[in-house]
mmCIF file of C-alpha atoms in Angstrom:
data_model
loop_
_atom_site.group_PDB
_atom_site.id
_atom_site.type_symbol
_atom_site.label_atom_id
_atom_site.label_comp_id
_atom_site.label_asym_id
_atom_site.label_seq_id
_atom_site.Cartn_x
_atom_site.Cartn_y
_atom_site.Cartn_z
ATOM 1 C CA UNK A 1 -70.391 16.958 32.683
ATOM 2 C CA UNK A 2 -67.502 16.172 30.973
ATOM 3 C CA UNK A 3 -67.682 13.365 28.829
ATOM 4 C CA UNK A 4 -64.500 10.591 27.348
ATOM 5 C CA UNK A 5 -65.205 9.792 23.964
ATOM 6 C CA UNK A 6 -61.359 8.274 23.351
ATOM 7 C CA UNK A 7 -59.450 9.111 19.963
ATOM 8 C CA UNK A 8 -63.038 8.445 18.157
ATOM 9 C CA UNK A 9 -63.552 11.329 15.860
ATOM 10 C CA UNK A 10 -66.538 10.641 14.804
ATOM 11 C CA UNK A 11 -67.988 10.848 18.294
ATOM 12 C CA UNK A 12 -65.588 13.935 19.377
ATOM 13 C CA UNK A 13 -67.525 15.373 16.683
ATOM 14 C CA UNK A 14 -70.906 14.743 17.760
ATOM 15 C CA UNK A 15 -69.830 15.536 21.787
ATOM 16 C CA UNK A 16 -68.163 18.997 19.834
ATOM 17 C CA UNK A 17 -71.496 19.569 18.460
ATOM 18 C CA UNK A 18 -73.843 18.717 21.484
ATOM 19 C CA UNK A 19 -71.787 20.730 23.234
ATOM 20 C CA UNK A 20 -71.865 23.347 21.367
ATOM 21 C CA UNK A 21 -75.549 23.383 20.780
ATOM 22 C CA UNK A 22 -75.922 23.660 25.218
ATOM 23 C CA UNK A 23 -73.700 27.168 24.536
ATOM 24 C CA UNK A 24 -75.745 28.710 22.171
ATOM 25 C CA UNK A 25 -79.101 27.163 24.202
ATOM 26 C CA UNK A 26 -80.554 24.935 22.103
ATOM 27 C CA UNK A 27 -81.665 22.560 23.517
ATOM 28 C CA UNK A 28 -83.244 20.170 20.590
ATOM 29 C CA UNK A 29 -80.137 19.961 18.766
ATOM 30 C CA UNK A 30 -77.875 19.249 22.424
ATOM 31 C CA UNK A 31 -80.585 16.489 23.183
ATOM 32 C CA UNK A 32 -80.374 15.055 19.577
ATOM 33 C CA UNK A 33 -76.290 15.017 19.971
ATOM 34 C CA UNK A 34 -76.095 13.380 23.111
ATOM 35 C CA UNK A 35 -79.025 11.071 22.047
ATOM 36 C CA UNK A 36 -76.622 9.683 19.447
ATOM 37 C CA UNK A 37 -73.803 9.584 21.778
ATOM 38 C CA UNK A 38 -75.757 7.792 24.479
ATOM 39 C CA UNK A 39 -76.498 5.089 21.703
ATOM 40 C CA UNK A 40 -72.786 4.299 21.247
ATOM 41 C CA UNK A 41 -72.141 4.691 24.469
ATOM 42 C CA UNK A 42 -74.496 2.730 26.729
ATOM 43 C CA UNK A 43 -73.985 3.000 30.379
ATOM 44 C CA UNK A 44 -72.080 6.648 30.165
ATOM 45 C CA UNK A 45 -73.364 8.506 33.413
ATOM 46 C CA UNK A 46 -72.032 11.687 31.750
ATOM 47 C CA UNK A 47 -73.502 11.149 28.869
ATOM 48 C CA UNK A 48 -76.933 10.566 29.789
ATOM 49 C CA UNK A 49 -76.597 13.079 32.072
ATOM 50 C CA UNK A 50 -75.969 15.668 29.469
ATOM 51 C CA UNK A 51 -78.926 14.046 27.813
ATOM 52 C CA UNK A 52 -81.055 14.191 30.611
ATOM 53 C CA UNK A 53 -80.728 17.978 31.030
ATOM 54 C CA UNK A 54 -80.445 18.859 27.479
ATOM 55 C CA UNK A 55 -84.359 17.276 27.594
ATOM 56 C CA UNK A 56 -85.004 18.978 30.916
ATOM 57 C CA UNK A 57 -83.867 22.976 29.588
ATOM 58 C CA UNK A 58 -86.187 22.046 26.834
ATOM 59 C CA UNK A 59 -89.109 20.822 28.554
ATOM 60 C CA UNK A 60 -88.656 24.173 30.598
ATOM 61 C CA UNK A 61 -88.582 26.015 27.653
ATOM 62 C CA UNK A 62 -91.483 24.448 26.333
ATOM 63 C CA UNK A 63 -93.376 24.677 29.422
ATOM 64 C CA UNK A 64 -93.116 28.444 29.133
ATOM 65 C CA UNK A 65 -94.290 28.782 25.813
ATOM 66 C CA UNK A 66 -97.281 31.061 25.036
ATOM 67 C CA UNK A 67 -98.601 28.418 22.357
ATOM 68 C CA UNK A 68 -101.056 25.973 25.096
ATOM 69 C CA UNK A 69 -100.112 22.714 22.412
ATOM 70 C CA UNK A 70 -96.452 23.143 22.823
ATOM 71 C CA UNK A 71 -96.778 23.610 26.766
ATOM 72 C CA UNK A 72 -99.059 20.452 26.260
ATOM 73 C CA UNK A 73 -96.102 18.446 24.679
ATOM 74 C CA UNK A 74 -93.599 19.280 27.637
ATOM 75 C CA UNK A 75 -94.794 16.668 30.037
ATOM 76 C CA UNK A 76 -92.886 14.114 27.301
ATOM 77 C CA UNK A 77 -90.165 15.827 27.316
ATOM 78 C CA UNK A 78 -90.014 16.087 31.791
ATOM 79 C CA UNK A 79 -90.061 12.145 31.595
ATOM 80 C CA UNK A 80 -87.597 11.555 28.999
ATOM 81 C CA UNK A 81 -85.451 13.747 30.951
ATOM 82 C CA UNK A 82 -85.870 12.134 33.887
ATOM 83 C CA UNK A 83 -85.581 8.692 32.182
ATOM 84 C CA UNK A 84 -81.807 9.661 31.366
ATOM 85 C CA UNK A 85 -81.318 11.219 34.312
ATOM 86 C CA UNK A 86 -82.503 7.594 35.971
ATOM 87 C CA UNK A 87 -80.130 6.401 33.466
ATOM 88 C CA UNK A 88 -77.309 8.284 34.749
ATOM 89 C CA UNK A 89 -77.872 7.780 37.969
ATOM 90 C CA UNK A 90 -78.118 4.069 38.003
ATOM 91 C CA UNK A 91 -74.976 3.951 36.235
ATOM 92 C CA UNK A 92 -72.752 6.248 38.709
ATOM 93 C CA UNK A 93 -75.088 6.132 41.891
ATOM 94 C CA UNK A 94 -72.534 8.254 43.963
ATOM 95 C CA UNK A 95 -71.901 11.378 41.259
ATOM 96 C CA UNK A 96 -73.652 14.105 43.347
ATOM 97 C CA UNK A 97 -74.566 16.280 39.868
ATOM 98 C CA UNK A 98 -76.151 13.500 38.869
ATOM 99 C CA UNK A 99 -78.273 13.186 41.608
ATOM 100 C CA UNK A 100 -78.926 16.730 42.451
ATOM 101 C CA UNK A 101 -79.901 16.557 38.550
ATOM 102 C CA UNK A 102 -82.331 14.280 38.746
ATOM 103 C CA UNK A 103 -83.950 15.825 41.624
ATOM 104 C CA UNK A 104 -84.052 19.054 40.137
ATOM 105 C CA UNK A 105 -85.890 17.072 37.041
ATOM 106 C CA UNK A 106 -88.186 15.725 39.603
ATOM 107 C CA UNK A 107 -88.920 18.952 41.343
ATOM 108 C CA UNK A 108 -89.656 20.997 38.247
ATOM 109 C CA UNK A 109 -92.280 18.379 36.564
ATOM 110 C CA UNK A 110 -93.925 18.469 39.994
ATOM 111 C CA UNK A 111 -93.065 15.418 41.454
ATOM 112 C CA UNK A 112 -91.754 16.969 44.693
ATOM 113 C CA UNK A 113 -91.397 14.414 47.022
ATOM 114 C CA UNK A 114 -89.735 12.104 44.699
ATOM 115 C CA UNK A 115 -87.317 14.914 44.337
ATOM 116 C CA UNK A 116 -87.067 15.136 48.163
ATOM 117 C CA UNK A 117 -86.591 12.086 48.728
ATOM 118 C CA UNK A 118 -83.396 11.915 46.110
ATOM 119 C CA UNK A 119 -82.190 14.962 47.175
ATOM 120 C CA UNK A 120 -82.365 13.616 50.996
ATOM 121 C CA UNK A 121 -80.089 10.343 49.428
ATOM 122 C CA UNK A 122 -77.544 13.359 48.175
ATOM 123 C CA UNK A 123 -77.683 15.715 51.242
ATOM 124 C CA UNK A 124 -76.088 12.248 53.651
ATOM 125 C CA UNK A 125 -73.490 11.861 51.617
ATOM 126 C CA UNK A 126 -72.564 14.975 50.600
ATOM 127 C CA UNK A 127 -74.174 16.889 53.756
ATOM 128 C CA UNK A 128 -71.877 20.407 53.159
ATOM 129 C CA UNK A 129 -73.814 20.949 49.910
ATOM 130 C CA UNK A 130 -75.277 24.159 49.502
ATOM 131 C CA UNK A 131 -76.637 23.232 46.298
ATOM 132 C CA UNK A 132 -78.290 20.475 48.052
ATOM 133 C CA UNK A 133 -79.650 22.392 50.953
ATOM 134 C CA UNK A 134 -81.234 24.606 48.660
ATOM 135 C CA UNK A 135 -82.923 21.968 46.309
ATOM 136 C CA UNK A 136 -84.079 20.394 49.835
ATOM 137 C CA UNK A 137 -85.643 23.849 50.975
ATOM 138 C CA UNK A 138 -87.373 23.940 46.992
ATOM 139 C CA UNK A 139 -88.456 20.832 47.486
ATOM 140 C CA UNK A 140 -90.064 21.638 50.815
ATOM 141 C CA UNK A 141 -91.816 24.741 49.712
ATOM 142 C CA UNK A 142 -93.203 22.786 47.285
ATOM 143 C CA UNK A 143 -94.805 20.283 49.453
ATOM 144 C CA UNK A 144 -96.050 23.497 51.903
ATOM 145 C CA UNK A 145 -93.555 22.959 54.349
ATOM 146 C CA UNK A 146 -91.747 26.078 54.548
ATOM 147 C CA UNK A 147 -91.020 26.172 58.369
ATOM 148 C CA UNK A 148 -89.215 22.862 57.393
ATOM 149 C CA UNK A 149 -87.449 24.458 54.943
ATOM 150 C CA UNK A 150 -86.423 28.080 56.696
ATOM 151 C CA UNK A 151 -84.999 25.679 59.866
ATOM 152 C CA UNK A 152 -82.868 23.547 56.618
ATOM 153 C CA UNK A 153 -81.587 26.675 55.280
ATOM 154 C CA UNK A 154 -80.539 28.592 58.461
ATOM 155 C CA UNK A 155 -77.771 26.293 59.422
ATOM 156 C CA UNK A 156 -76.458 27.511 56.309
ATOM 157 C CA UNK A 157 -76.400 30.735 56.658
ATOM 158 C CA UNK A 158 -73.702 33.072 55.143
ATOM 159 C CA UNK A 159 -74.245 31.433 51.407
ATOM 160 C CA UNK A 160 -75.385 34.334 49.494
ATOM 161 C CA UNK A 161 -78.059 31.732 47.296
ATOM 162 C CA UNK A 162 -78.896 30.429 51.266
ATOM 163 C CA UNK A 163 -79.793 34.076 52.118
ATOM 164 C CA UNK A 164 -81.419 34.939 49.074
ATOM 165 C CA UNK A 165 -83.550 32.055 49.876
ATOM 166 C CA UNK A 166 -84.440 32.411 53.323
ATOM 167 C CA UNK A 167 -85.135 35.987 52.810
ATOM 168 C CA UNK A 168 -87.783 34.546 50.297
ATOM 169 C CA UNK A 169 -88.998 32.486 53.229
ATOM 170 C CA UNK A 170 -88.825 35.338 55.949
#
């Protein structure tokens, strides 16, 4: 998300630099920026949201790693990111990336139906969202309800990610 720092140059700097750091993916050095822009900037939805998934690519990263003690250590990093993805979303409850987000942060540490249930919260308010849909269907499949999730995803047919996934499903 993008993120108003003002005319301060010192934090344009660090934003330039977290940003920067999520193009070239890495991850530790885009948490650490937005870490020390979240501490000047308390409250920032953007901010912590760029936090939050700075953590979460990590923790995925880490998750996949062949070394068991780093795989071990990505269950800190899932809650942090979901801590600043809590963050985010307390501070701008109606920013749909934010939400969708934080469910996605839920879904991938395994916490399924508290990613349902915040992905539910997104899909009334924002109930065209593909994106949503989708996350909804994940989120099903997780919890073994596919049926639940092929009947979501086929009123959305004609969405080539909707397709992909009910093809999956078929």
């Amino acid at each position: 998300m993008n993120v108003n720092v003002g005319s301060d140059s010192e934090l344009s700097l660090e934003l330039e630099k977290g940003y920067f750091a999520i193009a070239n993916n890495s991850w530790a050095d885009a948490a650490i920026s937005f870490q020390k822009l979240a501490s000047r900037m308390p409250g920032d939805s953007a901010v912590f949201n760029n936090y939050g998934l700075s953590l979460l690519q990590r923790a995925i990263q880490m998750a996949k790693d062949k070394d068991e003690s780093v795989q071990m250590m990505a269950t800190s990093q899932f809650e942090s990111a979901i801590l600043a993805l809590r963050e985010a979303a307390k501070s701008d409850p109606d920013e749909p990336v934010i939400l969708l987000n934080l469910a996605h942060a839920l879904l991938v540490s395994g916490r399924s139906e508290k990613a349902l249930k915040i992905v539910e919260v997104h899909n009334k308010k924002y109930p065209n969202s593909f994106e949503g849909v989708n996350l909804e269907a994940a989120a099903l499949v997780s919890l073994g309800q596919s049926v639940n999730a092929k009947t979501k995803l086929s009123r959305y047919r004609g969405d080539a990610i909707v397709d992909e996934n009910l093809a999956r499903l078929l």
